[in-house]
Amino acid sequence: MSGPALIAGAIVAAGGAAAAGEAATYAAKRREIAALRARCRQAGVVSLTFDDGPGPELTPRLLELLKRYDAHATFFALGRRAQVAPEILDRVAADGHEIGCHSLLHHNAWKTAPWAALADIANGYATLAPWVAADGRFRPPSGKQTLLTRRALRRRSAPVAWWTIDSGDTFDELPAPDMAVQRARADGGGVVLLHDHSEARPAERIDFVLDVTERLLVAARADGLAVRPLREL
């Protein structure tokens, strides 16, 4: 076989191996989400999780709301926003909420060079070190991971934190605010994805997050479901 043919064959083989690896990673994600849904149902738990913050306008209002219901949540902070408003994360921690890592810059691992995605994770943990342990929970930006990012998190023994219910607060068109409530009730619990950033965010989105959060808190209390951070699930 000629040199060019050997090179072409190696490229095809490498591409096939990479595709197989990513397919396995996606399959693992689906299994983990299914197991998470079952665990929430068995425990009768609703876990409220907030990504992309802290938001100077929204996060403090969420903290007040959670305090009124004596509930705790998990906040997956973005390193670059924590650098701007560290005092807000200090308050999140002081109020007894869990803080996890959501990277530094929110790079989508599927759309970023492998080394950049890995650096974004490492730099996120470094920036969030005052609030997040080196093996603290990680939520992949946009819910995307690769074989490399998954291995990197496994090396640091950091759990990957998925969700089972999307509130829809980042959808192009906002859904009905009780959509997440209906899903949580139908599933007997669940991990709800919300976002607490407020940077260049329309007021209707901020109000939507507050509304959905309170509806979930009210419904959980009415249905006898516990509201707990992921660390207690």
Coordinates of N, CA and C in Angstrom, one line a residue:
M1 N 0.9 -1.2 0.0 CA 0.0 0.0 0.0 C 0.9 1.2 0.0
S2 N 0.5 2.2 -0.8 CA 1.4 3.4 -0.9 C 1.3 4.3 0.4
G3 N 2.2 5.2 0.5 CA 2.2 6.2 1.6 C 1.0 6.9 1.8
P4 N 0.5 7.6 0.7 CA -0.8 8.4 0.8 C -2.0 7.5 1.2
A5 N -2.0 6.3 0.7 CA -3.1 5.4 1.1 C -3.0 5.0 2.6
L6 N -1.8 4.8 3.0 CA -1.6 4.5 4.5 C -2.1 5.6 5.3
I7 N -1.7 6.8 4.9 CA -2.1 8.0 5.7 C -3.7 8.2 5.7
A8 N -4.2 8.0 4.5 CA -5.7 8.1 4.4 C -6.4 7.1 5.3
G9 N -5.8 5.9 5.3 CA -6.4 4.8 6.1 C -6.3 5.1 7.6
A10 N -5.2 5.7 8.0 CA -5.0 6.1 9.4 C -6.0 7.1 9.8
I11 N -6.2 8.1 8.9 CA -7.2 9.2 9.2 C -8.6 8.6 9.3
V12 N -9.0 7.8 8.4 CA -10.3 7.1 8.5 C -10.5 6.4 9.8
A13 N -9.4 5.6 10.1 CA -9.5 4.8 11.4 C -9.6 5.7 12.6
A14 N -8.8 6.8 12.6 CA -8.8 7.7 13.8 C -10.2 8.3 13.9
G15 N -10.7 8.7 12.7 CA -12.1 9.3 12.7 C -13.1 8.4 13.2
G16 N -13.0 7.1 12.8 CA -14.0 6.1 13.3 C -13.9 5.9 14.8
A17 N -12.6 5.8 15.3 CA -12.4 5.6 16.7 C -13.0 6.8 17.5
A18 N -12.8 8.0 17.0 CA -13.3 9.2 17.7 C -14.8 9.2 17.7
A19 N -15.4 8.8 16.6 CA -16.9 8.8 16.5 C -17.4 7.8 17.5
A20 N -16.7 6.6 17.6 CA -17.2 5.6 18.5 C -17.1 6.0 19.9
G21 N -16.0 6.8 20.2 CA -15.8 7.3 21.6 C -16.9 8.3 21.9
E22 N -17.2 9.2 21.0 CA -18.2 10.2 21.3 C -19.6 9.5 21.4
A23 N -19.9 8.5 20.6 CA -21.1 7.8 20.7 C -21.3 7.1 22.1
A24 N -20.2 6.6 22.6 CA -20.2 6.0 23.9 C -20.4 7.0 25.0
T25 N -19.8 8.2 24.8 CA -20.0 9.3 25.8 C -21.4 9.7 25.9
Y26 N -22.0 9.8 24.7 CA -23.5 10.2 24.6 C -24.3 9.2 25.3
A27 N -24.0 7.9 25.0 CA -24.8 6.8 25.6 C -24.7 6.8 27.1
A28 N -23.5 7.1 27.6 CA -23.3 7.2 29.1 C -24.1 8.3 29.7
K29 N -24.2 9.5 29.0 CA -25.0 10.6 29.5 C -26.4 10.2 29.6
R30 N -26.9 9.5 28.6 CA -28.3 9.1 28.6 C -28.6 8.1 29.8
R31 N -27.7 7.2 30.0 CA -27.8 6.3 31.2 C -27.8 7.0 32.5
E32 N -26.9 8.0 32.6 CA -26.7 8.7 33.9 C -28.0 9.6 34.1
I33 N -28.6 10.1 33.1 CA -29.8 10.9 33.3 C -30.9 10.0 33.7
A34 N -31.0 8.9 33.1 CA -32.1 7.9 33.4 C -32.0 7.5 34.9
A35 N -30.7 7.2 35.3 CA -30.5 6.8 36.7 C -30.8 8.0 37.7
L36 N -30.5 9.2 37.2 CA -30.8 10.4 38.1 C -32.3 10.6 38.2
R37 N -33.0 10.4 37.2 CA -34.5 10.5 37.2 C -35.1 9.5 38.2
A38 N -34.6 8.3 38.1 CA -35.0 7.2 39.0 C -34.7 7.5 40.4
R39 N -33.5 8.0 40.7 CA -33.1 8.3 42.0 C -34.0 9.4 42.6
C40 N -34.3 10.5 41.8 CA -35.1 11.5 42.3 C -36.5 11.0 42.7
R41 N -37.1 10.1 41.8 CA -38.4 9.6 42.1 C -38.4 8.7 43.3
Q42 N -37.4 7.9 43.5 CA -37.3 7.0 44.7 C -37.2 7.8 45.9
A43 N -36.4 8.9 45.9 CA -36.2 9.7 47.1 C -37.3 10.8 47.3
G44 N -38.1 11.0 46.3 CA -39.1 12.1 46.4 C -38.5 13.4 46.5
V45 N -37.5 13.7 45.6 CA -36.7 15.0 45.7 C -36.8 15.8 44.4
V46 N -37.0 17.1 44.6 CA -36.8 18.1 43.6 C -35.5 18.9 43.9
S47 N -34.6 18.9 42.9 CA -33.4 19.6 43.1 C -33.4 20.8 42.1
L48 N -33.3 22.0 42.7 CA -33.2 23.2 41.9 C -31.8 23.5 41.6
T49 N -31.4 23.7 40.3 CA -30.0 24.0 39.9 C -30.0 25.2 39.0
F50 N -29.1 26.1 39.3 CA -29.0 27.3 38.6 C -27.6 27.5 37.9
D51 N -27.6 27.7 36.6 CA -26.3 27.8 35.8 C -26.0 29.2 35.4
D52 N -24.7 29.4 35.1 CA -24.2 30.6 34.4 C -24.1 31.8 35.3
G53 N -24.4 31.8 36.6 CA -24.3 32.9 37.4 C -22.9 33.1 38.0
P54 N -22.7 33.9 39.0 CA -23.8 34.7 39.6 C -24.2 35.9 38.9
G55 N -25.5 36.2 39.0 CA -26.1 37.4 38.4 C -26.4 38.4 39.4
P56 N -25.8 39.6 39.3 CA -25.9 40.6 40.3 C -27.4 41.0 40.6
E57 N -28.2 40.9 39.6 CA -29.7 41.2 39.8 C -30.5 40.0 40.2
L58 N -30.3 38.9 39.6 CA -31.1 37.8 39.8 C -30.7 36.9 41.0
T59 N -29.4 36.6 41.1 CA -29.0 35.6 42.2 C -29.5 36.1 43.6
P60 N -29.3 37.4 44.0 CA -29.7 37.8 45.3 C -31.2 37.6 45.5
R61 N -32.0 37.8 44.5 CA -33.5 37.7 44.6 C -33.8 36.2 44.7
L62 N -33.1 35.3 44.1 CA -33.3 33.9 44.2 C -32.9 33.5 45.7
L63 N -31.9 34.0 46.2 CA -31.5 33.6 47.5 C -32.5 34.0 48.5
E64 N -33.1 35.2 48.4 CA -34.2 35.6 49.3 C -35.4 34.7 49.1
L65 N -35.7 34.3 47.9 CA -36.9 33.4 47.7 C -36.6 32.1 48.3
L66 N -35.5 31.5 48.1 CA -35.1 30.2 48.7 C -35.2 30.3 50.2
K67 N -34.7 31.4 50.8 CA -34.7 31.5 52.2 C -36.1 31.5 52.8
R68 N -37.0 32.2 52.0 CA -38.4 32.2 52.5 C -39.1 30.8 52.6
Y69 N -38.6 29.9 51.7 CA -39.1 28.6 51.7 C -38.2 27.6 52.5
D70 N -37.2 28.1 53.1 CA -36.2 27.3 53.8 C -35.7 26.1 52.9
A71 N -35.3 26.5 51.7 CA -34.9 25.5 50.7 C -33.4 25.8 50.3
H72 N -32.7 24.8 49.9 CA -31.4 25.0 49.4 C -31.3 24.4 48.0
A73 N -30.4 25.0 47.2 CA -30.2 24.7 45.8 C -28.8 24.5 45.5
T74 N -28.5 24.2 44.2 CA -27.1 24.0 43.7 C -26.9 25.1 42.6
F75 N -25.8 25.9 42.8 CA -25.5 26.9 41.8 C -24.2 26.5 41.1
F76 N -24.3 26.4 39.8 CA -23.2 26.1 38.9 C -22.6 27.4 38.4
A77 N -21.6 27.9 39.0 CA -21.1 29.2 38.7 C -20.2 29.2 37.5
L78 N -20.2 30.3 36.8 CA -19.3 30.5 35.7 C -18.1 31.4 36.2
G79 N -16.9 30.9 36.0 CA -15.7 31.6 36.5 C -15.6 33.0 36.2
R80 N -15.9 33.4 35.0 CA -15.7 34.8 34.6 C -16.7 35.7 35.3
R81 N -17.9 35.2 35.6 CA -18.9 36.0 36.3 C -18.6 36.0 37.8
A82 N -18.0 34.9 38.3 CA -17.6 34.9 39.7 C -16.5 36.0 40.0
Q83 N -15.7 36.2 39.0 CA -14.6 37.2 39.2 C -15.2 38.6 39.3
V84 N -16.3 38.8 38.6 CA -16.9 40.1 38.7 C -17.7 40.4 40.0
A85 N -18.3 39.3 40.5 CA -19.2 39.5 41.6 C -18.9 38.4 42.7
P86 N -17.7 38.3 43.2 CA -17.4 37.3 44.2 C -18.2 37.4 45.5
E87 N -18.6 38.6 45.8 CA -19.4 38.8 47.0 C -20.8 38.0 47.0
I88 N -21.3 37.9 45.8 CA -22.5 37.2 45.6 C -22.3 35.7 45.9
L89 N -21.3 35.1 45.4 CA -21.0 33.7 45.6 C -20.7 33.5 47.1
D90 N -20.1 34.5 47.7 CA -19.8 34.4 49.2 C -21.2 34.3 49.9
R91 N -22.1 35.0 49.5 CA -23.5 35.0 50.1 C -24.2 33.6 49.8
V92 N -24.0 33.1 48.5 CA -24.6 31.8 48.2 C -24.0 30.7 49.2
A93 N -22.7 30.8 49.4 CA -22.1 29.8 50.3 C -22.6 30.0 51.7
A94 N -22.6 31.3 52.2 CA -23.0 31.6 53.5 C -24.4 31.1 53.8
D95 N -25.3 31.2 52.8 CA -26.7 30.7 53.0 C -26.8 29.2 52.9
G96 N -25.7 28.5 52.8 CA -25.8 27.0 52.8 C -26.1 26.3 51.6
H97 N -26.0 27.0 50.4 CA -26.3 26.4 49.1 C -25.0 25.7 48.6
E98 N -25.2 24.8 47.7 CA -24.1 24.1 47.1 C -23.6 24.9 45.9
I99 N -22.3 25.0 45.7 CA -21.7 25.6 44.5 C -20.9 24.7 43.7
G100 N -21.2 24.6 42.4 CA -20.4 23.7 41.5 C -19.8 24.5 40.4
C101 N -19.0 23.9 39.6 CA -18.2 24.5 38.6 C -18.9 24.4 37.2
H102 N -19.0 25.5 36.5 CA -19.6 25.5 35.1 C -18.6 26.0 34.1
S103 N -17.3 25.8 34.4 CA -16.2 26.3 33.6 C -15.9 27.8 33.8
L104 N -14.9 28.3 33.1 CA -14.5 29.7 33.1 C -15.3 30.5 32.1
L105 N -15.4 30.1 30.9 CA -15.9 30.9 29.8 C -17.1 30.3 29.1
H106 N -17.6 29.1 29.6 CA -18.7 28.4 29.0 C -18.5 28.0 27.6
H107 N -17.3 27.3 27.3 CA -17.1 26.7 26.0 C -17.9 25.5 25.8
N108 N -18.6 25.4 24.7 CA -19.3 24.2 24.3 C -18.2 23.2 23.8
A109 N -18.1 22.0 24.5 CA -17.0 21.1 24.2 C -17.1 20.5 22.8
W110 N -18.3 20.6 22.2 CA -18.5 20.0 20.8 C -18.1 21.1 19.8
K111 N -18.0 22.3 20.2 CA -17.7 23.4 19.2 C -16.3 24.1 19.5
T112 N -15.6 23.5 20.3 CA -14.3 24.1 20.8 C -13.1 23.1 20.6
A113 N -12.0 23.6 20.3 CA -10.8 22.8 20.1 C -10.6 22.0 21.4
P114 N -10.2 20.7 21.4 CA -10.1 19.9 22.6 C -9.3 20.5 23.7
W115 N -8.1 21.1 23.3 CA -7.3 21.7 24.4 C -8.0 22.9 25.0
A116 N -8.7 23.7 24.2 CA -9.4 24.8 24.8 C -10.6 24.4 25.7
A117 N -11.3 23.3 25.4 CA -12.3 22.8 26.3 C -11.7 22.3 27.6
L118 N -10.6 21.6 27.5 CA -10.0 21.2 28.7 C -9.5 22.3 29.6
A119 N -8.9 23.3 28.9 CA -8.4 24.5 29.6 C -9.6 25.3 30.3
D120 N -10.7 25.3 29.6 CA -11.9 26.0 30.2 C -12.3 25.4 31.5
I121 N -12.3 24.0 31.5 CA -12.6 23.3 32.7 C -11.6 23.6 33.8
A122 N -10.4 23.4 33.5 CA -9.3 23.6 34.5 C -9.3 25.0 35.1
N123 N -9.4 26.0 34.2 CA -9.4 27.4 34.6 C -10.7 27.8 35.4
G124 N -11.8 27.1 35.1 CA -13.0 27.3 35.9 C -12.8 26.9 37.3
Y125 N -12.2 25.7 37.5 CA -12.0 25.2 38.9 C -11.0 26.1 39.6
A126 N -10.0 26.6 38.9 CA -9.0 27.4 39.5 C -9.6 28.7 40.0
T127 N -10.4 29.3 39.1 CA -11.1 30.6 39.4 C -12.1 30.4 40.6
L128 N -12.8 29.3 40.6 CA -13.8 29.1 41.6 C -13.3 28.4 42.9
A129 N -12.0 28.3 43.0 CA -11.4 27.6 44.1 C -11.8 28.1 45.5
P130 N -12.1 29.3 45.7 CA -12.6 29.8 47.0 C -14.0 29.2 47.4
W131 N -14.7 28.7 46.4 CA -16.0 28.2 46.7 C -16.3 26.7 46.3
V132 N -15.4 26.2 45.4 CA -15.6 24.9 44.8 C -14.4 24.0 45.0
A133 N -14.5 22.8 45.6 CA -13.3 22.0 45.7 C -12.9 21.5 44.4
A134 N -11.6 21.0 44.3 CA -11.0 20.5 43.1 C -11.8 19.3 42.5
D135 N -12.6 18.6 43.4 CA -13.4 17.5 42.9 C -14.9 17.8 43.1
G136 N -15.2 19.1 43.1 CA -16.6 19.5 43.2 C -17.4 19.2 41.9
R137 N -18.7 19.2 42.0 CA -19.5 18.9 40.9 C -19.3 19.8 39.7
F138 N -19.4 19.2 38.5 CA -19.2 20.0 37.3 C -20.5 19.8 36.4
R139 N -21.0 20.9 35.9 CA -22.0 20.8 34.9 C -21.5 21.3 33.5
P140 N -21.4 20.4 32.5 CA -20.9 20.8 31.2 C -21.6 21.9 30.6
P141 N -21.0 22.9 30.1 CA -21.6 24.0 29.4 C -22.5 23.5 28.2
S142 N -23.7 23.9 28.1 CA -24.6 23.5 27.1 C -24.9 22.0 27.1
G143 N -24.5 21.4 28.3 CA -24.8 19.9 28.4 C -23.9 19.1 27.5
K144 N -22.8 19.6 27.0 CA -22.0 18.9 26.0 C -20.7 18.5 26.6
Q145 N -20.3 17.2 26.4 CA -19.0 16.7 26.8 C -18.4 15.8 25.7
T146 N -17.1 15.6 25.8 CA -16.5 14.7 24.9 C -15.8 13.7 25.7
L147 N -15.2 12.7 25.0 CA -14.4 11.7 25.7 C -13.3 12.3 26.5
L148 N -12.6 13.3 25.9 CA -11.5 14.0 26.6 C -12.0 14.7 27.9
T149 N -13.1 15.5 27.7 CA -13.5 16.3 28.9 C -14.1 15.3 30.0
R150 N -14.7 14.2 29.6 CA -15.2 13.3 30.5 C -14.0 12.6 31.3
R151 N -13.0 12.3 30.6 CA -11.8 11.7 31.2 C -11.1 12.7 32.2
A152 N -11.1 13.9 31.8 CA -10.5 15.0 32.6 C -11.2 15.1 33.9
L153 N -12.5 15.0 33.9 CA -13.3 15.1 35.1 C -13.2 13.9 36.0
R154 N -13.1 12.7 35.3 CA -12.9 11.5 36.0 C -11.6 11.5 36.8
R155 N -10.5 12.1 36.1 CA -9.2 12.2 36.8 C -9.3 13.0 38.0
R156 N -10.1 14.0 38.1 CA -10.1 14.9 39.3 C -11.3 14.4 40.2
S157 N -11.9 13.3 39.9 CA -13.0 12.7 40.7 C -14.2 13.6 40.9
A158 N -14.4 14.4 39.8 CA -15.5 15.4 39.9 C -16.8 14.8 39.2
P159 N -17.9 14.7 40.0 CA -19.1 14.2 39.4 C -19.6 15.1 38.3
V160 N -20.2 14.5 37.3 CA -20.8 15.3 36.2 C -22.3 15.4 36.6
A161 N -22.8 16.7 36.6 CA -24.1 16.9 37.1 C -25.1 17.2 36.0
W162 N -26.0 16.3 35.7 CA -27.0 16.5 34.6 C -28.2 17.0 35.2
W163 N -29.3 17.1 34.4 CA -30.6 17.5 34.8 C -31.6 16.6 34.2
T164 N -32.8 16.6 34.7 CA -33.9 15.8 34.1 C -35.0 16.6 33.6
I165 N -35.1 17.9 34.0 CA -36.1 18.8 33.6 C -35.5 20.2 33.2
D166 N -35.8 20.6 32.0 CA -35.3 22.0 31.6 C -36.5 23.0 31.8
S167 N -36.2 24.0 32.5 CA -37.3 25.0 32.8 C -37.7 25.7 31.5
G168 N -36.8 25.8 30.5 CA -37.1 26.5 29.3 C -36.7 28.0 29.4
D169 N -36.0 28.4 30.4 CA -35.8 29.9 30.5 C -34.8 30.4 29.5
T170 N -34.1 29.5 28.8 CA -33.2 30.0 27.7 C -33.8 29.6 26.3
F171 N -35.0 29.1 26.2 CA -35.6 28.8 24.9 C -35.8 30.1 24.2
D172 N -35.9 29.9 22.8 CA -36.1 31.1 22.0 C -37.5 31.8 22.4
E173 N -38.5 30.9 22.7 CA -39.8 31.4 23.2 C -40.0 30.7 24.5
L174 N -40.3 31.5 25.5 CA -40.5 31.0 26.9 C -41.7 30.1 26.9
P175 N -41.6 29.0 27.5 CA -42.8 28.1 27.7 C -43.7 28.6 28.8
A176 N -44.8 27.9 29.0 CA -45.7 28.2 30.1 C -44.9 28.0 31.4
P177 N -45.0 28.9 32.4 CA -44.2 28.8 33.6 C -44.4 27.5 34.4
D178 N -45.6 26.9 34.2 CA -45.9 25.7 35.0 C -45.4 24.4 34.3
M179 N -44.8 24.5 33.1 CA -44.3 23.3 32.4 C -43.4 22.5 33.3
A180 N -42.4 23.1 33.9 CA -41.5 22.4 34.8 C -42.2 21.8 36.0
V181 N -43.2 22.5 36.5 CA -43.9 21.9 37.6 C -44.7 20.7 37.2
Q182 N -45.3 20.7 36.1 CA -46.0 19.5 35.6 C -45.1 18.4 35.4
R183 N -43.9 18.6 34.9 CA -42.9 17.5 34.6 C -42.5 17.0 36.0
A184 N -42.2 17.8 36.9 CA -41.7 17.4 38.2 C -42.8 16.5 38.9
R185 N -44.0 17.0 38.8 CA -45.1 16.2 39.4 C -45.3 14.9 38.7
A186 N -45.2 14.9 37.4 CA -45.4 13.6 36.7 C -44.3 12.6 37.0
D187 N -43.1 13.2 37.1 CA -41.9 12.3 37.4 C -41.7 11.9 38.8
G188 N -42.5 12.6 39.7 CA -42.3 12.3 41.2 C -41.0 12.9 41.7
G189 N -40.6 14.0 41.1 CA -39.3 14.7 41.5 C -38.5 15.0 40.2
G190 N -37.3 15.4 40.4 CA -36.4 15.6 39.3 C -35.4 16.7 39.6
V191 N -34.4 16.9 38.7 CA -33.4 17.9 38.8 C -33.7 18.9 37.7
V192 N -34.0 20.2 38.2 CA -34.5 21.2 37.3 C -33.4 22.2 36.9
L193 N -33.3 22.4 35.6 CA -32.3 23.3 35.1 C -32.9 24.7 34.9
L194 N -32.2 25.7 35.6 CA -32.6 27.1 35.5 C -31.3 27.9 35.4
H195 N -31.4 29.2 35.1 CA -30.2 30.0 34.9 C -30.3 31.3 35.7
D196 N -29.3 31.6 36.5 CA -29.4 32.8 37.3 C -28.5 34.0 36.9
H197 N -28.0 33.9 35.6 CA -27.2 35.1 35.2 C -28.2 36.2 34.8
S198 N -27.8 37.5 34.9 CA -28.6 38.6 34.6 C -28.0 39.6 33.6
E199 N -26.8 39.2 33.1 CA -26.1 40.0 32.2 C -26.8 40.2 30.9
A200 N -27.2 41.4 30.5 CA -27.9 41.7 29.2 C -29.1 40.7 29.0
R201 N -29.8 40.5 30.1 CA -30.9 39.6 30.1 C -32.2 40.3 30.2
P202 N -33.2 40.1 29.4 CA -34.5 40.8 29.5 C -35.2 40.6 30.8
A203 N -35.9 41.6 31.3 CA -36.6 41.5 32.5 C -37.5 40.3 32.6
E204 N -38.2 40.0 31.4 CA -39.1 38.9 31.4 C -38.5 37.6 31.7
R205 N -37.2 37.4 31.3 CA -36.5 36.2 31.5 C -36.2 36.1 33.0
I206 N -35.8 37.2 33.6 CA -35.5 37.2 35.0 C -36.7 36.9 35.8
D207 N -37.8 37.5 35.5 CA -39.1 37.3 36.2 C -39.6 35.8 36.0
F208 N -39.3 35.3 34.8 CA -39.7 33.9 34.5 C -39.0 32.9 35.4
V209 N -37.7 33.1 35.6 CA -36.9 32.2 36.5 C -37.4 32.3 37.9
L210 N -37.7 33.5 38.4 CA -38.2 33.7 39.8 C -39.6 33.0 39.9
D211 N -40.4 33.2 38.9 CA -41.8 32.6 38.9 C -41.7 31.1 38.9
V212 N -40.9 30.5 38.0 CA -40.8 29.1 37.9 C -40.3 28.5 39.2
T213 N -39.3 29.2 39.8 CA -38.7 28.7 41.0 C -39.7 28.7 42.1
E214 N -40.5 29.7 42.3 CA -41.5 29.7 43.3 C -42.6 28.7 43.1
R215 N -43.0 28.6 41.8 CA -44.0 27.6 41.6 C -43.5 26.2 41.9
L216 N -42.3 25.9 41.7 CA -41.7 24.6 42.0 C -41.6 24.4 43.5
L217 N -41.3 25.4 44.2 CA -41.2 25.4 45.7 C -42.6 25.1 46.3
V218 N -43.6 25.8 45.8 CA -45.0 25.6 46.3 C -45.5 24.2 45.9
A219 N -45.2 23.8 44.7 CA -45.7 22.4 44.3 C -45.0 21.3 45.1
A220 N -43.7 21.5 45.4 CA -43.0 20.5 46.1 C -43.6 20.4 47.5
R221 N -43.8 21.5 48.1 CA -44.4 21.5 49.5 C -45.8 20.9 49.5
A222 N -46.6 21.2 48.5 CA -47.9 20.6 48.4 C -47.9 19.1 48.2
D223 N -47.0 18.7 47.4 CA -46.9 17.2 47.1 C -46.0 16.4 48.0
G224 N -45.5 17.0 49.0 CA -44.6 16.3 50.0 C -43.3 15.9 49.4
L225 N -42.8 16.7 48.4 CA -41.5 16.4 47.8 C -40.4 17.2 48.6
A226 N -39.3 16.7 48.8 CA -38.2 17.4 49.5 C -37.5 18.2 48.4
V227 N -37.1 19.4 48.8 CA -36.2 20.3 47.9 C -34.8 20.3 48.5
R228 N -33.9 19.7 47.7 CA -32.5 19.5 48.2 C -31.5 19.8 47.2
P229 N -30.3 20.2 47.6 CA -29.2 20.4 46.6 C -28.7 19.0 46.1
L230 N -28.0 19.0 45.1 CA -27.5 17.7 44.5 C -26.6 17.0 45.5
R231 N -25.9 17.7 46.3 CA -25.1 16.9 47.3 C -25.8 16.0 48.2
E232 N -27.1 16.3 48.4 CA -28.0 15.5 49.3 C -28.8 14.5 48.6
L233 N -28.6 14.4 47.3 CA -29.4 13.4 46.5 C -28.8 12.1 46.4

